[in-house]
Short mmCIF file of C-alpha atoms and ligand atoms in Angstrom, two decimals:
data_model
loop_
_atom_site.label_atom_id
_atom_site.label_comp_id
_atom_site.label_asym_id
_atom_site.label_seq_id
_atom_site.Cartn_x
_atom_site.Cartn_y
_atom_site.Cartn_z
CA MET A 1 -94.93 53.85 3.05
CA ASP A 2 -93.56 56.02 -0.07
CA PRO A 3 -90.05 56.94 1.10
CA MET A 4 -90.31 60.27 -0.73
CA ASN A 5 -92.74 61.63 1.36
CA ALA A 6 -92.27 59.92 4.75
CA ASP A 7 -90.95 62.92 6.51
CA LEU A 8 -94.13 65.32 5.51
CA PRO A 9 -97.03 66.06 7.37
CA PRO A 10 -99.75 63.30 6.70
CA GLY A 11 -101.65 64.33 3.64
CA ALA A 12 -98.89 66.34 2.45
CA ARG A 13 -96.96 65.20 -1.04
CA LEU A 14 -93.79 66.54 -2.88
CA SER A 15 -94.99 67.21 -6.59
CA VAL A 16 -92.27 65.38 -9.00
CA PRO A 17 -92.52 65.24 -12.17
CA ALA A 18 -92.64 61.06 -12.90
CA TYR A 19 -89.83 61.59 -15.54
CA ALA A 20 -87.46 62.92 -12.38
CA LEU A 21 -88.13 59.51 -10.44
CA ASP A 22 -85.93 57.67 -12.79
CA ARG A 23 -83.07 60.18 -13.00
CA ALA A 24 -79.92 58.86 -11.34
CA ASP A 25 -78.01 62.78 -11.51
CA TYR A 26 -79.75 64.25 -8.83
CA ALA A 27 -77.52 66.93 -7.13
CA PRO A 28 -76.16 65.22 -4.23
CA SER A 29 -76.54 66.79 -0.90
CA ALA A 30 -72.82 66.93 -0.36
CA PRO A 31 -69.61 66.53 -2.45
CA ILE A 32 -69.15 62.52 -3.27
CA ALA A 33 -65.67 61.75 -1.66
CA PRO A 34 -62.97 60.79 -4.29
CA GLU A 35 -62.08 57.49 -4.64
CA GLY A 36 -58.83 56.14 -3.66
CA ALA A 37 -57.41 54.14 -0.50
CA THR A 38 -58.71 54.90 2.90
CA VAL A 39 -55.96 55.48 5.55
CA SER A 40 -56.44 52.86 8.59
CA ALA A 41 -53.56 53.46 10.59
CA VAL A 42 -50.52 55.91 10.82
CA ALA A 43 -47.43 55.16 12.88
CA PRO A 44 -46.22 57.74 14.83
CA GLU A 45 -43.06 59.58 13.36
CA SER A 46 -43.16 57.92 10.56
CA PRO A 47 -42.97 59.94 6.82
CA ALA A 48 -46.68 59.82 6.77
CA TRP A 49 -46.97 60.86 10.35
CA ASP A 50 -44.82 63.79 9.39
CA ALA A 51 -46.91 64.63 6.57
CA GLY A 52 -49.90 65.20 8.71
CA ILE A 53 -51.73 62.07 7.20
CA GLU A 54 -54.46 60.71 9.41
CA PRO A 55 -56.51 57.50 9.77
CA GLY A 56 -59.71 58.08 7.82
CA MET A 57 -58.23 60.44 5.27
CA VAL A 58 -58.39 59.14 1.53
CA VAL A 59 -55.09 59.00 -0.61
CA THR A 60 -56.48 59.42 -4.13
CA THR A 61 -53.53 59.82 -6.41
CA VAL A 62 -49.99 58.41 -5.91
CA ASN A 63 -47.02 59.76 -8.11
CA GLY A 64 -50.21 61.22 -10.20
CA SER A 65 -51.63 57.67 -10.71
CA ALA A 66 -55.18 57.07 -9.32
CA LEU A 67 -54.55 54.67 -6.09
CA ASP A 68 -56.98 51.85 -7.11
CA ASP A 69 -55.29 48.66 -5.23
CA MET A 70 -52.04 48.00 -3.32
CA ILE A 71 -50.37 46.91 -6.48
CA THR A 72 -50.44 50.31 -7.48
CA TRP A 73 -49.26 51.76 -3.92
CA LEU A 74 -46.44 48.90 -3.84
CA TRP A 75 -45.02 50.13 -7.33
CA GLU A 76 -45.16 53.71 -7.04
CA SER A 77 -43.99 53.79 -3.27
CA ASP A 78 -40.68 51.74 -3.87
CA ASP A 79 -38.60 54.88 -4.20
CA ASP A 80 -37.61 57.06 -0.95
CA GLU A 81 -40.09 60.17 -2.20
CA VAL A 82 -43.85 59.75 -3.11
CA ASP A 83 -45.97 62.31 -4.33
CA LEU A 84 -49.52 61.87 -2.80
CA VAL A 85 -52.91 63.88 -3.11
CA VAL A 86 -54.54 63.39 0.07
CA TYR A 87 -58.54 64.01 0.73
CA ASP A 88 -59.85 64.88 4.02
CA PRO A 89 -63.54 63.96 4.58
CA ARG A 90 -63.74 66.32 7.42
CA ASP A 91 -63.26 69.70 5.25
CA GLN A 92 -63.72 67.84 1.75
CA THR A 93 -60.55 69.43 0.94
CA SER A 94 -57.67 67.70 -1.25
CA THR A 95 -54.25 68.44 -0.72
CA PRO A 96 -50.94 67.63 -2.10
CA CYS A 97 -48.09 66.30 -0.37
CA THR A 98 -44.81 64.84 -0.69
CA LEU A 99 -43.61 61.95 1.55
CA GLU A 100 -39.62 61.36 2.00
CA ARG A 101 -38.09 58.61 3.44
CA TYR A 102 -34.49 57.29 4.83
CA PRO A 103 -33.50 54.25 2.87
CA GLY A 104 -35.36 51.01 4.00
CA GLU A 105 -37.47 53.50 6.21
CA ASP A 106 -41.41 52.17 6.51
CA TRP A 107 -43.85 54.98 4.82
CA GLY A 108 -45.72 54.29 8.20
CA ILE A 109 -48.97 53.78 6.49
CA GLU A 110 -51.67 51.14 6.33
CA PHE A 111 -54.79 51.19 4.08
CA ASP A 112 -58.28 49.71 4.42
CA GLY A 113 -58.05 46.38 2.37
CA ALA A 114 -56.28 45.50 -0.70
CA ILE A 115 -58.48 46.75 -3.64
CA PHE A 116 -59.54 50.43 -3.86
CA ASP A 117 -61.76 50.51 -6.77
CA ALA A 118 -64.71 47.93 -7.49
CA MET A 119 -63.78 44.13 -7.00
CA ARG A 120 -63.96 42.04 -9.88
CA THR A 121 -66.56 39.49 -9.53
CA CYS A 122 -66.82 36.41 -11.41
CA VAL A 123 -68.25 35.56 -14.40
CA ASN A 124 -68.47 31.71 -14.18
CA ALA A 125 -71.07 29.39 -13.14
CA CYS A 126 -69.01 26.67 -11.39
CA VAL A 127 -70.95 23.38 -11.03
CA PHE A 128 -68.92 23.25 -7.22
CA CYS A 129 -69.38 26.68 -6.47
CA PHE A 130 -70.03 27.01 -2.63
CA MET A 131 -71.90 30.38 -2.90
CA THR A 132 -74.73 28.15 -4.38
CA MET A 133 -75.03 25.68 -1.53
CA LEU A 134 -75.37 28.15 0.83
CA PRO A 135 -78.38 27.88 3.87
CA PRO A 136 -81.15 29.71 3.02
CA GLY A 137 -80.72 33.36 5.17
CA SER A 138 -76.77 33.17 4.89
CA ARG A 139 -75.01 36.69 5.43
CA ASP A 140 -74.84 38.43 1.88
CA SER A 141 -71.31 38.96 2.37
CA LEU A 142 -70.87 34.94 2.06
CA SER A 143 -72.49 35.14 -1.31
CA ILE A 144 -69.93 37.70 -2.86
CA ARG A 145 -68.44 35.97 -5.50
CA ASP A 146 -64.76 37.84 -6.10
CA ASP A 147 -62.62 36.51 -8.84
CA ASP A 148 -59.96 39.27 -8.88
CA TYR A 149 -56.30 38.71 -10.20
CA ARG A 150 -54.92 41.20 -7.89
CA LEU A 151 -56.05 39.24 -4.81
CA SER A 152 -54.17 36.07 -6.38
CA PHE A 153 -51.02 38.15 -6.07
CA LEU A 154 -51.60 40.01 -2.95
CA GLN A 155 -53.30 37.55 -1.07
CA GLY A 156 -52.93 34.14 -2.77
CA ASN A 157 -56.77 33.67 -3.87
CA PHE A 158 -57.24 31.19 -6.42
CA VAL A 159 -58.70 32.93 -9.62
CA THR A 160 -60.20 31.55 -13.13
CA LEU A 161 -58.64 34.59 -15.30
CA THR A 162 -61.75 34.23 -17.21
CA ASN A 163 -63.09 38.04 -16.53
CA MET A 164 -59.64 39.87 -17.00
CA THR A 165 -59.43 42.05 -20.05
CA ASP A 166 -56.49 42.55 -22.40
CA GLU A 167 -54.97 45.74 -20.42
CA ASP A 168 -55.07 43.33 -17.19
CA VAL A 169 -53.15 40.99 -18.61
CA ASP A 170 -50.66 43.46 -20.27
CA ARG A 171 -50.52 44.86 -16.37
CA VAL A 172 -49.59 41.17 -14.91
CA ILE A 173 -47.13 40.89 -17.34
CA ARG A 174 -45.32 44.59 -17.08
CA LEU A 175 -45.31 44.42 -13.29
CA ASP A 176 -44.27 40.71 -13.23
CA LEU A 177 -47.09 39.93 -10.86
CA SER A 178 -45.57 36.31 -10.23
CA PRO A 179 -46.66 33.95 -9.01
CA MET A 180 -50.14 33.62 -9.63
CA ASN A 181 -52.85 31.42 -8.42
CA VAL A 182 -55.27 29.64 -11.12
CA SER A 183 -57.97 27.46 -10.82
CA LEU A 184 -57.97 25.26 -13.90
CA HIS A 185 -60.03 22.28 -13.21
CA ALA A 186 -59.80 20.84 -16.87
CA VAL A 187 -58.71 21.39 -19.96
CA THR A 188 -60.84 20.11 -22.54
CA PRO A 189 -63.30 22.82 -23.76
CA ALA A 190 -66.47 21.13 -23.50
CA VAL A 191 -65.29 19.87 -19.75
CA ARG A 192 -64.29 23.25 -18.78
CA ARG A 193 -67.56 24.47 -19.83
CA ARG A 194 -69.50 22.06 -17.81
CA VAL A 195 -67.31 22.63 -14.66
CA MET A 196 -67.13 26.48 -15.13
CA GLY A 197 -69.67 27.35 -17.50
CA LYS A 198 -69.40 29.55 -20.94
CA ASN A 199 -66.70 31.82 -20.35
CA GLU A 200 -64.00 29.20 -19.79
CA HIS A 201 -62.14 29.82 -23.13
CA ARG A 202 -60.83 33.27 -21.61
CA GLY A 203 -59.30 31.78 -18.95
CA ILE A 204 -57.29 29.31 -20.83
CA GLU A 205 -56.41 32.12 -23.23
CA VAL A 206 -55.23 34.14 -20.63
CA LEU A 207 -53.36 31.40 -18.69
CA GLU A 208 -51.33 30.56 -21.69
CA ARG A 209 -50.34 34.48 -22.45
CA LEU A 210 -49.45 34.91 -18.99
CA MET A 211 -47.14 31.71 -19.15
CA ASP A 212 -45.49 32.69 -22.67
CA ALA A 213 -44.70 35.96 -20.87
CA GLY A 214 -43.08 34.20 -17.87
CA ILE A 215 -45.21 34.42 -15.05
CA GLU A 216 -45.14 31.33 -12.96
CA ILE A 217 -48.42 29.73 -11.96
CA HIS A 218 -49.79 27.59 -8.78
CA ALA A 219 -52.82 25.87 -9.95
CA GLN A 220 -55.76 24.00 -9.00
CA ILE A 221 -58.13 21.33 -9.83
CA VAL A 222 -61.48 20.82 -7.91
CA LEU A 223 -61.97 17.19 -8.80
CA CYS A 224 -65.67 16.41 -9.07
CA PRO A 225 -66.79 12.75 -9.90
CA GLY A 226 -68.03 11.72 -12.94
CA ILE A 227 -67.13 15.32 -14.27
CA ASN A 228 -63.45 16.06 -14.57
CA ASP A 229 -61.91 13.36 -13.20
CA GLY A 230 -60.44 9.92 -14.85
CA GLU A 231 -59.45 10.65 -18.46
CA GLU A 232 -59.98 14.39 -18.35
CA LEU A 233 -57.75 14.27 -15.04
CA ASP A 234 -55.34 12.61 -17.01
CA ARG A 235 -55.27 15.23 -19.68
CA THR A 236 -55.40 18.19 -17.29
CA LEU A 237 -52.21 16.57 -15.47
CA ALA A 238 -50.41 16.18 -18.81
CA TYR A 239 -51.35 19.53 -19.48
CA CYS A 240 -49.56 21.01 -16.51
CA GLU A 241 -46.77 18.36 -17.00
CA ALA A 242 -46.10 20.21 -20.36
CA HIS A 243 -46.06 23.46 -18.96
CA GLU A 244 -43.10 24.18 -16.84
CA GLN A 245 -44.39 27.75 -15.67
CA ILE A 246 -46.86 25.65 -13.51
CA THR A 247 -44.41 24.85 -10.57
CA SER A 248 -47.51 23.18 -8.42
CA LEU A 249 -50.86 21.64 -9.03
CA GLY A 250 -53.43 21.19 -6.29
CA ILE A 251 -55.98 18.63 -6.44
CA VAL A 252 -58.92 18.96 -4.06
CA PRO A 253 -62.05 16.99 -3.67
CA LEU A 254 -65.41 17.93 -4.52
CA GLY A 255 -66.93 19.39 -1.51
CA PHE A 256 -70.82 20.03 -1.14
CA THR A 257 -73.50 21.20 1.49
CA ARG A 258 -76.88 19.55 1.87
CA HIS A 259 -78.20 22.92 1.01
CA GLN A 260 -78.28 21.76 -3.50
CA LYS A 261 -79.66 19.00 -5.30
CA ARG A 262 -76.62 18.13 -7.70
CA PHE A 263 -74.32 16.31 -5.61
CA LYS A 264 -75.05 13.52 -3.30
CA THR A 265 -71.58 11.60 -3.00
CA SER A 266 -67.97 12.54 -3.33
CA TYR A 267 -64.59 11.22 -2.64
CA SER A 268 -65.50 11.33 1.29
CA ASP A 269 -68.02 8.82 0.59
CA ASP A 270 -65.63 6.32 -1.62
CA PRO A 271 -62.34 5.52 0.01
CA ASP A 272 -61.47 3.07 -3.19
CA ALA A 273 -61.81 6.11 -5.81
CA ALA A 274 -59.85 8.55 -3.37
CA ARG A 275 -56.79 5.86 -3.25
CA GLN A 276 -57.51 5.67 -7.12
CA VAL A 277 -57.01 9.05 -8.02
CA ILE A 278 -53.89 9.31 -5.27
CA GLU A 279 -52.14 6.42 -7.59
CA GLN A 280 -53.18 8.37 -10.85
CA VAL A 281 -51.01 11.53 -9.94
CA ARG A 282 -48.05 9.22 -8.40
CA PRO A 283 -46.22 8.99 -11.84
CA TYR A 284 -46.54 12.47 -12.70
CA GLN A 285 -45.11 13.22 -8.99
CA LEU A 286 -42.49 11.24 -9.61
CA ARG A 287 -41.64 12.47 -13.45
CA ALA A 288 -41.60 15.89 -12.05
CA LEU A 289 -39.30 14.91 -9.09
CA GLU A 290 -36.87 13.56 -11.55
CA ARG A 291 -37.01 16.44 -13.82
CA PHE A 292 -37.32 19.46 -11.43
CA GLY A 293 -36.48 18.09 -7.96
CA ARG A 294 -39.84 18.63 -6.88
CA HIS A 295 -43.16 16.74 -6.85
CA THR A 296 -45.43 19.69 -8.32
CA PHE A 297 -48.57 17.26 -8.45
CA GLN A 298 -50.02 17.64 -4.91
CA MET A 299 -53.09 15.86 -3.71
CA SER A 300 -54.86 17.76 -0.70
CA ASP A 301 -55.41 16.53 2.79
CA GLU A 302 -58.72 15.17 2.29
CA PHE A 303 -57.53 12.98 -0.49
CA TYR A 304 -55.28 10.89 2.00
CA LEU A 305 -58.19 11.24 4.97
CA ASP A 306 -60.89 9.81 2.45
CA ALA A 307 -58.50 7.08 1.07
CA GLY A 308 -57.40 6.15 4.81
CA ILE A 309 -53.90 6.70 3.82
CA GLU A 310 -51.22 8.34 5.88
CA VAL A 311 -50.18 11.96 4.53
CA PRO A 312 -46.54 11.72 2.46
CA PRO A 313 -43.73 13.13 4.40
CA ALA A 314 -43.16 17.04 4.49
CA SER A 315 -40.34 16.80 1.26
CA TRP A 316 -43.20 15.62 -0.87
CA TYR A 317 -45.00 19.16 -0.27
CA ASP A 318 -42.31 20.83 -2.08
CA GLY A 319 -42.07 23.63 0.87
CA TYR A 320 -45.92 24.09 0.89
CA PRO A 321 -46.83 26.23 -1.97
CA GLN A 322 -50.45 25.28 -1.42
CA TYR A 323 -50.96 25.16 2.08
CA TYR A 324 -53.63 27.70 2.76
CA ASP A 325 -55.65 25.32 0.19
CA GLY A 326 -55.65 22.40 2.34
CA ILE A 327 -52.26 20.56 1.38
CA GLY A 328 -49.90 19.60 3.67
CA MET A 329 -51.29 21.15 7.02
CA ILE A 330 -51.74 17.49 8.32
CA ARG A 331 -48.17 17.10 7.50
CA SER A 332 -47.18 20.15 8.88
CA TYR A 333 -49.02 19.89 12.06
CA LEU A 334 -48.01 16.08 12.63
CA ASP A 335 -44.52 17.43 12.20
CA ASP A 336 -44.94 20.66 14.64
CA THR A 337 -46.30 18.29 17.10
CA ALA A 338 -43.46 15.87 17.08
CA ALA A 339 -40.99 18.62 17.35
CA LEU A 340 -43.10 20.35 19.94
CA LEU A 341 -42.92 16.58 21.93
CA ALA A 342 -39.69 16.20 21.23
CA ASN A 343 -38.00 19.74 22.16
CA HIS A 344 -40.01 20.89 24.62
CA ARG A 345 -41.55 17.85 26.35
CA SER A 346 -40.77 19.31 30.07
CA ARG A 347 -42.99 22.67 29.33
CA LEU A 348 -45.90 20.42 28.07
CA ALA A 349 -45.70 18.32 31.19
CA ALA A 350 -45.50 22.02 33.38
CA ILE A 351 -48.87 22.82 31.33
CA GLY A 352 -50.35 19.41 32.27
CA ARG A 353 -49.15 20.04 35.98
CA ALA A 354 -50.68 23.39 36.25
CA MET A 355 -53.74 22.24 34.55
CA ALA A 356 -54.06 19.24 37.08
CA VAL A 357 -53.00 21.83 40.23
CA ASN A 358 -55.91 24.22 39.56
CA GLY A 359 -58.34 21.26 38.99
CA LEU A 360 -58.28 22.17 35.23
CA ALA A 361 -59.47 20.71 32.32
CA LEU A 362 -58.43 21.16 28.73
CA ALA A 363 -60.73 20.85 25.86
CA VAL A 364 -59.92 22.13 21.95
CA VAL A 365 -62.44 22.46 19.25
CA SER A 366 -61.75 21.03 16.16
CA GLY A 367 -63.97 19.86 12.90
CA THR A 368 -64.25 16.36 12.67
CA SER A 369 -62.07 16.13 9.83
CA ALA A 370 -58.74 17.26 11.66
CA ALA A 371 -59.82 15.86 15.28
CA SER A 372 -57.57 12.98 15.13
CA THR A 373 -54.43 15.07 13.97
CA VAL A 374 -55.09 17.77 16.51
CA GLY A 375 -55.60 14.78 19.38
CA ASN A 376 -51.70 13.76 18.72
CA LEU A 377 -50.93 16.99 20.63
CA VAL A 378 -53.88 17.66 22.82
CA GLU A 379 -54.40 14.10 23.77
CA ALA A 380 -50.71 13.52 24.42
CA PRO A 381 -50.12 12.57 27.97
CA GLU A 382 -48.39 15.41 28.85
CA LEU A 383 -51.36 17.63 28.27
CA GLY A 384 -54.23 14.93 28.96
CA GLY A 385 -56.30 17.08 27.18
CA THR A 386 -59.86 16.38 25.07
CA VAL A 387 -60.52 17.41 21.40
CA ILE A 388 -64.18 18.15 20.94
CA ALA A 389 -65.35 17.34 17.56
CA ILE A 390 -68.12 19.46 16.12
CA ARG A 391 -70.05 18.03 13.11
CA ASN A 392 -71.17 20.48 10.81
CA ASP A 393 -75.22 20.60 10.69
CA TYR A 394 -75.39 24.12 9.55
CA PHE A 395 -73.83 23.08 6.13
CA GLY A 396 -74.38 19.48 6.43
CA GLY A 397 -73.02 17.46 3.31
CA ASN A 398 -69.76 16.89 3.64
CA VAL A 399 -68.38 19.66 5.00
CA ASP A 400 -66.23 18.72 7.91
CA VAL A 401 -63.16 21.13 8.17
CA THR A 402 -62.61 23.46 11.01
CA GLY A 403 -62.52 26.75 9.55
CA LEU A 404 -66.27 26.43 8.50
CA ILE A 405 -67.56 25.40 11.95
CA CYS A 406 -70.79 27.23 12.69
CA ALA A 407 -72.05 29.20 16.14
CA CYS A 408 -75.42 27.30 15.99
CA ASP A 409 -73.49 23.78 16.05
CA LEU A 410 -70.79 24.65 18.74
CA LEU A 411 -73.13 26.03 21.07
CA GLU A 412 -75.41 22.88 20.44
CA GLN A 413 -72.70 20.10 20.75
CA LEU A 414 -70.57 21.64 23.32
CA PRO A 415 -71.92 20.43 26.84
CA GLY A 416 -73.99 22.34 29.18
CA ASN A 417 -71.62 22.22 32.13
CA LEU A 418 -68.12 23.46 31.23
CA VAL A 419 -67.12 24.49 34.96
CA ASN A 420 -63.28 24.46 34.87
CA VAL A 421 -62.60 23.49 31.47
CA VAL A 422 -59.80 25.42 29.47
CA LEU A 423 -62.04 25.71 26.16
CA ILE A 424 -59.62 26.65 22.98
CA LEU A 425 -61.77 27.76 20.16
CA PRO A 426 -59.92 27.76 16.62
CA SER A 427 -59.37 31.13 15.49
CA VAL A 428 -59.68 30.13 11.93
CA MET A 429 -63.83 29.60 12.83
CA PHE A 430 -63.87 33.47 12.97
CA ASN A 431 -63.40 36.44 10.04
CA SER A 432 -61.38 39.54 10.48
CA ASP A 433 -64.67 41.17 12.22
CA GLY A 434 -64.61 38.29 14.69
CA LEU A 435 -67.73 36.82 13.07
CA THR A 436 -68.72 33.16 12.42
CA LEU A 437 -70.21 31.98 9.16
CA ASP A 438 -73.64 31.95 10.82
CA GLY A 439 -73.13 35.52 11.65
CA TYR A 440 -72.26 35.04 15.65
CA HIS A 441 -69.86 37.32 17.33
CA GLY A 442 -67.19 35.94 18.85
CA ASP A 443 -67.69 38.11 22.04
CA ASP A 444 -71.31 36.34 22.24
CA ILE A 445 -70.36 33.15 22.02
CA ARG A 446 -67.63 33.33 24.26
CA ARG A 447 -70.18 35.09 26.89
CA GLU A 448 -72.61 32.29 26.31
CA LEU A 449 -69.51 29.41 27.06
CA GLU A 450 -68.52 31.29 30.24
CA ARG A 451 -72.10 30.96 31.53
CA ARG A 452 -71.78 27.43 31.31
CA GLY A 453 -68.48 27.75 33.33
CA ALA A 454 -65.76 27.51 30.76
CA ARG A 455 -62.59 29.52 30.50
CA VAL A 456 -62.57 30.62 26.88
CA HIS A 457 -59.54 31.27 24.61
CA ILE A 458 -59.90 31.78 20.53
CA ALA A 459 -56.66 31.22 19.18
CA SER A 460 -54.70 29.43 16.72
CA THR A 461 -54.83 25.33 17.42
CA MET A 462 -51.41 24.75 15.84
CA PRO A 463 -48.85 22.97 18.13
CA PHE A 464 -46.42 26.13 19.05
CA GLU A 465 -49.12 28.55 18.99
CA LEU A 466 -51.31 25.97 21.01
CA ALA A 467 -48.52 25.71 23.59
CA ASP A 468 -48.05 29.44 23.39
CA THR A 469 -51.70 30.06 24.10
CA LEU A 470 -51.78 27.70 27.03
CA GLU A 471 -48.39 29.00 28.93
CA HIS A 472 -49.76 32.68 28.95
CA ALA A 473 -53.44 31.77 30.27
CA LEU A 474 -51.88 29.41 32.80
CA GLY A 475 -49.32 32.28 33.77
CA LEU A 476 -46.24 29.87 32.95
CA CYS A 477 -44.53 32.52 30.81
CA GLY A 478 -42.52 35.43 31.84
CA PRO A 479 -42.89 38.66 29.77
CA GLY A 480 -41.46 38.19 26.48
CA GLN A 481 -41.08 34.57 26.96
CA SER A 482 -43.08 31.62 24.88
CA VAL A 483 -42.80 28.06 23.48
CA LYS A 484 -43.18 29.65 19.85
CA GLU A 485 -39.75 31.92 20.59
CA GLN A 486 -38.07 28.84 21.93
CA ARG A 487 -38.68 26.88 18.70
CA VAL A 488 -36.02 24.85 17.12
S1 SF4 B 501 -65.33 31.32 -9.71
FE1 SF4 B 501 -66.72 29.59 -9.59
S2 SF4 B 501 -66.33 28.96 -7.62
FE2 SF4 B 501 -65.69 30.70 -7.59
S3 SF4 B 501 -67.28 32.31 -7.27
FE3 SF4 B 501 -67.21 32.09 -9.29
S4 SF4 B 501 -68.59 30.42 -9.60
FE4 SF4 B 501 -68.35 30.23 -7.71
#
């Protein structure tokens, strides 16, 4: 049906000149809200509260500057007085106000998100782009290709720098937005073009400007067999070695799903190749240690799993600068497990006893790659639980991490009878809206698993957090007490 005439009586049609249908300047029925940061929360008795600011209002300017992102907010509000203009959508008015605070006092205002104008999207065509490997019918939000330098500084996202304007670069340098997380992948232009697409040169140009200005860089390589490995990897490692501003370089293997035709294998299918890469990087690690007292060049956990080699000790991870890139998670988990077993054995035993007395069994869900690591704690005699490794059929390929477990695989592979099972679902499976990657809400999953008899907890499966969850679930903690709080 013609939407323009949808609400008219049968047979009636609006008479609209043809040219008007292409115009974008129709008068809106209500004034358009100005751009700015939508207030999501205001703390009682705070300066923002005193000024009458409420959730849902929009802060449009701060000290006369448009409030376009959290960087502007943090920069402009770093004083004890700040001038705002606040838009109230209820009466469509904009009101100036001044907030004042005591030294060190919080403004008491939270915003929805970190970027308040348009997100910068990527201008690349990476061969390994996960967005091009999604199953048909995936949620639209999964295929948003953000590549916004502001999220590198604010949230640690890796960015390619290929879409930055000169003004953006000037801003990073002027505000000293350091460190930045940068996807490097390769250094030879032809190889970079093959890996990232035709805009690769801008990325290197910007990277070198930032490094010349003293911005610290955490870099990353997604290593694709036959594309940027071998001699090109040596060239990239040498480039990083020559640039002291690059204080860490994370090397992660190509991951691929079954919903593409380009890749059929990666290091996950070739332990020798994984071992060779680990060996190739070692001299760079040792030289960096000698020069700077840090290893700088870091292999992702997957390389060690693929190679069948034990992950190195914590000291090799230089304080885990690339933890959220999957570098050092296994070492950290193993060390936390060892600390928990060494210092809290009796408390873990109390959890195990309470489970047994109540006729309960513990089961913790994991991706297949992390199952044996998580088993070190869950299957220890004190807890006597089981790890249930979920195979990722939704994405297929070599996808095996816990954070990408989908509800369809989970519900399909968990047993039909979960009576008296305390079932821990890793919270990393869910986004901030409580959704899995295939679009199921945690509440619906919980309902289905409770129908099978499980006592479901969506929680972190990190050792201390897991013990904490179990203690609370079993009523073993007094208010304010937890294993985590007693961590040594
Ligand atoms: S930068 Fe590359 S991997 Fe990231 S979204 Fe863009 S094309 Fe995909």
